[in-house]
Amino acid sequence: MAMESNSSPNSLGEEARNWLELPADVTSMILLKLGPVDILTNAQDVCSSWRKICEDPLMWRVVDMRYSGDWWDMDYDLEEMCRQAVDRSCGQLIYIKIEHFGTDDLLQYITQSSNQLRELRLVYCNRISDEGLIKAVSKLPLLEDLEISFGSFDVETLETLGQCRPLLKSLKLNRQFYRRVECDKGALAIAENMPNLRHLQIFGNSLTNRGLEAILDGCPDLESLDLRQCFNLNLAGQLGAKCSEKIKNLRLPHDPTDDYEFSTEIVEYGDDYEEDYGYPFGLSDTDLLTDDDDYYEFSGGSDFSDYTDLYFY
């Protein structure tokens, strides 16, 4: 990052701004937009005043380490950088997002240093185990907002997370939609163990009307519900009316995905997705059926006739 320390005329004849002489609070706001990786690798080395600002614990209350292709090109040690960011927060960390990296050891380090954490977001973190996730979340008494997207955890883990954090208010449990797969295990785990949820995003989930009905009944305080690409749902009847009446901010299966930050690809059985990322909550190889199968295997063990009102893609 190069910054001019001397003023020079611009094309309009006005004096160019000297970025190094900005008020400290303005500089802090600008640096916060860079993110922790850019701060640690570039911004803090611009000058002594910037380094002082970058060492302020208030700069590290939010640590957003979402994926950037440049990171891999630069061969950064992202886990070590994350630890440095946590250290600089001096226990004041309230939000952290980790994407495409992370381990049980890192999660343990975060929770040991930051018991004030309110929001935890883990995306494509396949090196974090079920045990490591449960252990970490159980140490965060103030946690209100949890995202575990594109992970391969057991449905029992989801149940345990809800039991140890019953006051959880927001959950994102996103994935890519599997054609010809129906599974209500994750939905039932949410309904039975997270009664205080206000915001729920389950983009691409394989739940059926049964699972959605359970969520609506088990989470009476829901205000927003994102069901985009949950294509096993049929909301043309009473269930759709119930959703519209109960939920203030409702995203339906076929609603636009322009504002969704991840891939909206629909996965066919036989794709290599599960080999790379494992199965999302509640799915196993018994839920995925080949073209040779004569029937669909549903989550409740019900006869096919119970599901004739569902549509498939």
Coordinates of C-alpha atoms in Angstrom, one line a residue:
M1 CA 0.0 0.0 0.0
A2 CA 1.6 3.3 -1.1
M3 CA 0.6 6.6 0.5
E4 CA 1.9 10.0 -0.6
S5 CA 3.2 11.9 2.5
N6 CA 3.6 15.2 0.6
S7 CA 0.8 17.3 -0.9
S8 CA 0.7 17.9 -4.6
P9 CA -1.7 19.7 -6.9
N10 CA -4.4 17.7 -8.5
S11 CA -5.9 18.2 -12.0
L12 CA -8.3 20.8 -10.7
G13 CA -5.6 22.9 -9.1
E14 CA -6.6 21.9 -5.6
E15 CA -4.2 20.6 -3.0
A16 CA -4.3 16.8 -2.8
R17 CA -5.2 15.3 0.6
N18 CA -2.4 14.1 2.8
W19 CA -3.9 10.8 4.0
L20 CA -1.3 10.6 6.8
E21 CA -2.7 13.8 8.4
L22 CA -6.3 12.6 8.7
P23 CA -7.9 12.6 12.2
A24 CA -7.3 9.3 14.0
D25 CA -11.0 8.4 14.1
V26 CA -11.3 8.9 10.4
T27 CA -8.2 6.9 9.7
S28 CA -9.6 4.1 11.9
M29 CA -12.8 3.9 9.9
I30 CA -10.8 3.7 6.7
L31 CA -8.5 1.0 8.0
L32 CA -11.4 -1.1 9.3
K33 CA -12.7 -1.4 5.8
L34 CA -9.4 -3.1 4.7
G35 CA -9.8 -6.2 6.9
P36 CA -7.4 -7.9 9.2
V37 CA -5.1 -9.5 6.5
D38 CA -4.5 -6.2 4.7
I39 CA -3.9 -4.4 8.1
L40 CA -1.4 -7.0 9.3
T41 CA 0.5 -7.3 6.0
N42 CA 0.4 -3.7 4.7
A43 CA -1.4 -0.9 6.5
Q44 CA 0.3 -1.1 9.8
D45 CA 3.7 -0.6 8.2
V46 CA 2.8 2.7 6.4
C47 CA 3.9 4.9 9.3
S48 CA 4.1 5.0 13.1
S49 CA 0.8 6.7 13.6
W50 CA -1.0 4.1 11.5
R51 CA 0.8 1.3 13.5
K52 CA -0.5 2.9 16.7
I53 CA -4.0 2.9 15.4
C54 CA -3.7 -0.7 14.2
E55 CA -2.6 -1.8 17.6
D56 CA -5.7 -0.4 19.3
P57 CA -7.9 -3.2 20.7
L58 CA -11.0 -1.5 19.5
M59 CA -9.8 -2.0 15.9
W60 CA -10.1 -5.8 16.5
R61 CA -13.5 -6.2 18.0
V62 CA -14.6 -7.4 14.6
V63 CA -12.4 -9.9 12.7
D64 CA -13.7 -10.8 9.3
M65 CA -11.4 -13.2 7.5
R66 CA -13.7 -14.2 4.6
Y67 CA -12.1 -15.8 1.6
S68 CA -10.0 -13.8 -0.9
G69 CA -8.2 -15.4 -3.8
D70 CA -5.2 -13.2 -3.2
W71 CA -4.5 -14.9 0.1
W72 CA -3.6 -18.2 -1.5
D73 CA -1.4 -16.4 -4.1
M74 CA 0.5 -14.8 -1.3
D75 CA 0.8 -18.0 0.7
Y76 CA -0.3 -16.4 3.9
D77 CA -0.5 -18.3 7.2
L78 CA -4.1 -17.4 7.8
E79 CA -4.4 -19.3 11.1
E80 CA -1.5 -17.4 12.5
M81 CA -2.8 -14.1 11.3
C82 CA -6.2 -15.0 12.9
R83 CA -4.4 -15.6 16.2
Q84 CA -2.6 -12.3 16.0
A85 CA -5.9 -10.5 15.4
V86 CA -7.5 -12.3 18.4
D87 CA -4.5 -11.2 20.5
R88 CA -4.8 -7.6 19.5
S89 CA -8.5 -7.6 20.6
C90 CA -7.3 -8.0 24.2
G91 CA -10.5 -10.0 25.0
Q92 CA -12.8 -7.4 23.4
L93 CA -13.6 -9.6 20.3
I94 CA -17.4 -9.7 19.6
Y95 CA -17.5 -11.0 16.0
I96 CA -15.3 -13.3 14.0
K97 CA -15.8 -14.9 10.6
I98 CA -13.5 -17.7 9.4
E99 CA -13.7 -18.9 5.8
H100 CA -11.9 -21.8 4.1
F101 CA -9.5 -22.4 7.0
G102 CA -9.6 -23.0 10.7
T103 CA -8.9 -25.9 13.1
D104 CA -10.0 -27.2 16.5
D105 CA -6.9 -25.6 18.0
L106 CA -7.7 -22.2 16.5
L107 CA -11.3 -22.4 17.8
Q108 CA -10.0 -23.3 21.2
Y109 CA -7.6 -20.4 21.1
I110 CA -10.3 -18.0 20.1
T111 CA -12.7 -19.1 22.9
Q112 CA -10.0 -19.0 25.5
S113 CA -9.2 -15.4 24.6
S114 CA -12.6 -14.1 23.8
N115 CA -15.4 -15.0 26.1
Q116 CA -17.3 -11.9 25.0
L117 CA -17.9 -13.3 21.5
R118 CA -21.5 -12.7 20.3
E119 CA -21.2 -13.7 16.6
L120 CA -19.3 -16.7 15.2
R121 CA -19.3 -17.5 11.5
L122 CA -17.6 -20.6 10.1
V123 CA -17.8 -21.2 6.3
Y124 CA -16.2 -24.1 4.5
C125 CA -14.3 -25.0 7.7
N126 CA -13.9 -28.7 7.1
R127 CA -10.9 -29.1 9.4
I128 CA -13.0 -28.3 12.4
S129 CA -14.5 -31.4 14.1
D130 CA -17.8 -32.0 15.7
E131 CA -16.1 -32.2 19.1
G132 CA -14.1 -29.0 18.5
L133 CA -17.2 -27.0 17.5
I134 CA -19.2 -28.1 20.5
K135 CA -16.4 -27.4 22.9
A136 CA -15.9 -23.9 21.4
V137 CA -19.6 -22.9 21.4
S138 CA -20.1 -24.2 24.9
K139 CA -17.5 -21.7 26.1
L140 CA -19.3 -18.7 24.6
P141 CA -22.0 -17.7 27.0
L142 CA -22.9 -14.5 25.1
L143 CA -23.1 -16.1 21.7
E144 CA -26.3 -14.9 19.9
D145 CA -25.5 -15.3 16.2
L146 CA -24.0 -18.6 14.7
E147 CA -23.3 -19.5 11.1
I148 CA -22.0 -22.9 10.1
S149 CA -22.3 -23.0 6.3
F150 CA -21.0 -25.7 3.9
G151 CA -19.7 -27.8 6.8
S152 CA -19.8 -31.6 7.4
F153 CA -21.0 -32.0 10.9
D154 CA -23.4 -34.6 12.4
V155 CA -27.0 -33.7 13.1
E156 CA -26.3 -34.6 16.8
T157 CA -23.8 -31.7 16.9
L158 CA -26.6 -29.3 15.8
E159 CA -28.8 -30.7 18.6
T160 CA -26.0 -30.3 21.2
L161 CA -25.3 -26.7 20.0
G162 CA -28.9 -25.8 20.6
Q163 CA -28.9 -27.4 24.0
C164 CA -25.8 -25.6 25.2
R165 CA -26.8 -22.3 23.7
P166 CA -30.6 -22.2 24.2
L167 CA -30.7 -18.4 23.9
L168 CA -29.3 -18.4 20.4
K169 CA -31.2 -15.8 18.3
S170 CA -29.7 -16.2 14.8
L171 CA -28.6 -19.2 12.8
K172 CA -27.3 -19.6 9.3
L173 CA -27.0 -23.2 8.1
N174 CA -26.4 -22.9 4.4
R175 CA -25.4 -25.4 1.7
Q176 CA -26.0 -26.3 -1.9
F177 CA -29.2 -28.1 -2.8
Y178 CA -29.0 -31.8 -3.6
R179 CA -31.5 -32.9 -6.2
R180 CA -33.6 -36.0 -5.2
V181 CA -32.6 -35.9 -1.6
E182 CA -35.1 -35.2 1.3
C183 CA -34.0 -34.9 4.9
D184 CA -35.7 -33.3 7.8
K185 CA -33.1 -34.2 10.5
G186 CA -31.5 -30.8 10.6
A187 CA -34.8 -29.0 10.6
L188 CA -36.1 -31.2 13.5
A189 CA -32.9 -30.6 15.4
I190 CA -33.5 -26.8 15.1
A191 CA -37.1 -27.0 16.0
E192 CA -36.5 -29.1 19.1
N193 CA -33.4 -27.4 20.5
M194 CA -33.5 -23.7 19.4
P195 CA -36.8 -22.3 20.6
N196 CA -35.6 -18.7 20.9
L197 CA -34.4 -18.2 17.3
R198 CA -35.5 -15.0 15.6
H199 CA -33.5 -15.3 12.4
L200 CA -32.9 -18.4 10.4
Q201 CA -31.3 -18.9 7.0
I202 CA -31.2 -22.5 5.6
F203 CA -30.4 -21.8 2.0
G204 CA -30.4 -24.9 -0.1
N205 CA -31.7 -27.2 2.6
S206 CA -33.3 -30.6 1.8
L207 CA -36.1 -30.2 4.3
T208 CA -39.7 -31.1 3.4
N209 CA -43.0 -29.5 4.6
R210 CA -42.8 -31.7 7.7
G211 CA -39.5 -30.1 8.7
L212 CA -40.7 -26.6 8.0
E213 CA -43.9 -27.1 10.0
A214 CA -41.7 -28.3 12.9
I215 CA -39.6 -25.2 12.7
L216 CA -42.6 -22.9 12.7
D217 CA -44.0 -24.6 15.7
G218 CA -40.8 -25.0 17.6
C219 CA -39.4 -21.5 17.0
P220 CA -42.4 -19.2 17.9
D221 CA -40.3 -16.0 17.9
L222 CA -39.0 -16.3 14.3
E223 CA -39.0 -13.0 12.5
S224 CA -37.0 -13.8 9.4
L225 CA -36.7 -17.0 7.5
D226 CA -34.7 -17.6 4.4
L227 CA -35.8 -20.7 2.5
R228 CA -34.3 -19.9 -0.9
Q229 CA -33.4 -23.0 -3.0
C230 CA -35.2 -25.3 -0.5
F231 CA -36.9 -27.0 -3.5
N232 CA -38.5 -29.9 -1.6
L233 CA -41.1 -27.5 -0.1
N234 CA -44.6 -26.9 -1.5
L235 CA -45.9 -23.7 -0.1
A236 CA -49.0 -23.4 -2.2
G237 CA -51.4 -24.3 0.5
Q238 CA -51.9 -23.8 4.2
L239 CA -48.3 -24.1 5.1
G240 CA -47.4 -21.2 2.8
A241 CA -50.2 -19.1 4.3
K242 CA -48.9 -19.9 7.8
C243 CA -45.4 -18.8 6.8
S244 CA -46.6 -15.5 5.4
E245 CA -48.8 -14.8 8.5
K246 CA -46.1 -15.7 11.0
I247 CA -42.8 -14.5 9.4
K248 CA -42.2 -10.8 8.8
N249 CA -39.2 -11.3 6.5
L250 CA -39.8 -14.4 4.4
R251 CA -37.6 -15.5 1.5
L252 CA -39.2 -18.3 -0.6
P253 CA -37.5 -21.2 -2.5
H254 CA -37.6 -19.5 -5.9
D255 CA -36.9 -15.9 -4.7
P256 CA -33.9 -14.1 -6.4
T257 CA -30.4 -15.0 -5.1
D258 CA -28.6 -11.8 -6.3
D259 CA -27.7 -10.8 -2.7
Y260 CA -26.4 -14.3 -1.7
E261 CA -22.7 -14.3 -1.4
F262 CA -22.0 -18.0 -2.1
S263 CA -22.5 -20.4 -5.0
T264 CA -26.1 -21.2 -6.0
E265 CA -25.1 -24.3 -7.9
I266 CA -27.5 -27.2 -7.5
V267 CA -25.7 -30.5 -6.8
E268 CA -26.7 -33.7 -8.6
Y269 CA -26.2 -37.1 -7.0
G270 CA -22.9 -38.4 -8.2
D271 CA -21.1 -35.0 -8.2
D272 CA -17.9 -34.8 -6.2
Y273 CA -19.2 -32.2 -3.8
E274 CA -19.5 -34.6 -0.9
E275 CA -16.0 -35.9 -1.5
D276 CA -14.6 -32.4 -1.1
Y277 CA -16.8 -31.0 1.6
G278 CA -18.5 -33.9 3.3
Y279 CA -22.3 -34.1 3.9
P280 CA -24.1 -31.1 5.5
F281 CA -26.0 -31.5 8.7
G282 CA -28.3 -34.5 8.7
L283 CA -27.2 -36.1 5.5
S284 CA -25.4 -39.4 4.9
D285 CA -24.8 -41.6 2.0
T286 CA -28.1 -43.4 2.7
D287 CA -29.9 -40.2 1.8
L288 CA -28.4 -40.0 -1.6
L289 CA -30.0 -42.2 -4.2
T290 CA -28.9 -43.3 -7.7
D291 CA -31.0 -43.2 -10.9
D292 CA -31.5 -47.0 -10.5
D293 CA -33.4 -46.6 -7.2
D294 CA -37.2 -47.4 -7.5
Y295 CA -38.2 -45.1 -4.7
Y296 CA -37.1 -42.1 -2.7
E297 CA -36.1 -42.6 0.9
F298 CA -37.7 -40.0 3.1
S299 CA -36.6 -38.7 6.5
G300 CA -39.6 -39.9 8.4
G301 CA -39.8 -43.4 6.9
S302 CA -43.2 -42.6 5.5
D303 CA -44.8 -44.1 2.5
F304 CA -44.3 -42.3 -0.8
S305 CA -48.0 -41.4 -0.9
D306 CA -47.5 -39.1 2.0
Y307 CA -45.3 -36.9 -0.2
T308 CA -47.3 -36.7 -3.4
D309 CA -47.7 -32.9 -3.0
L310 CA -44.0 -32.2 -3.1
Y311 CA -42.2 -31.2 -6.3
F312 CA -38.7 -32.1 -7.4
Y313 CA -36.1 -30.5 -9.6

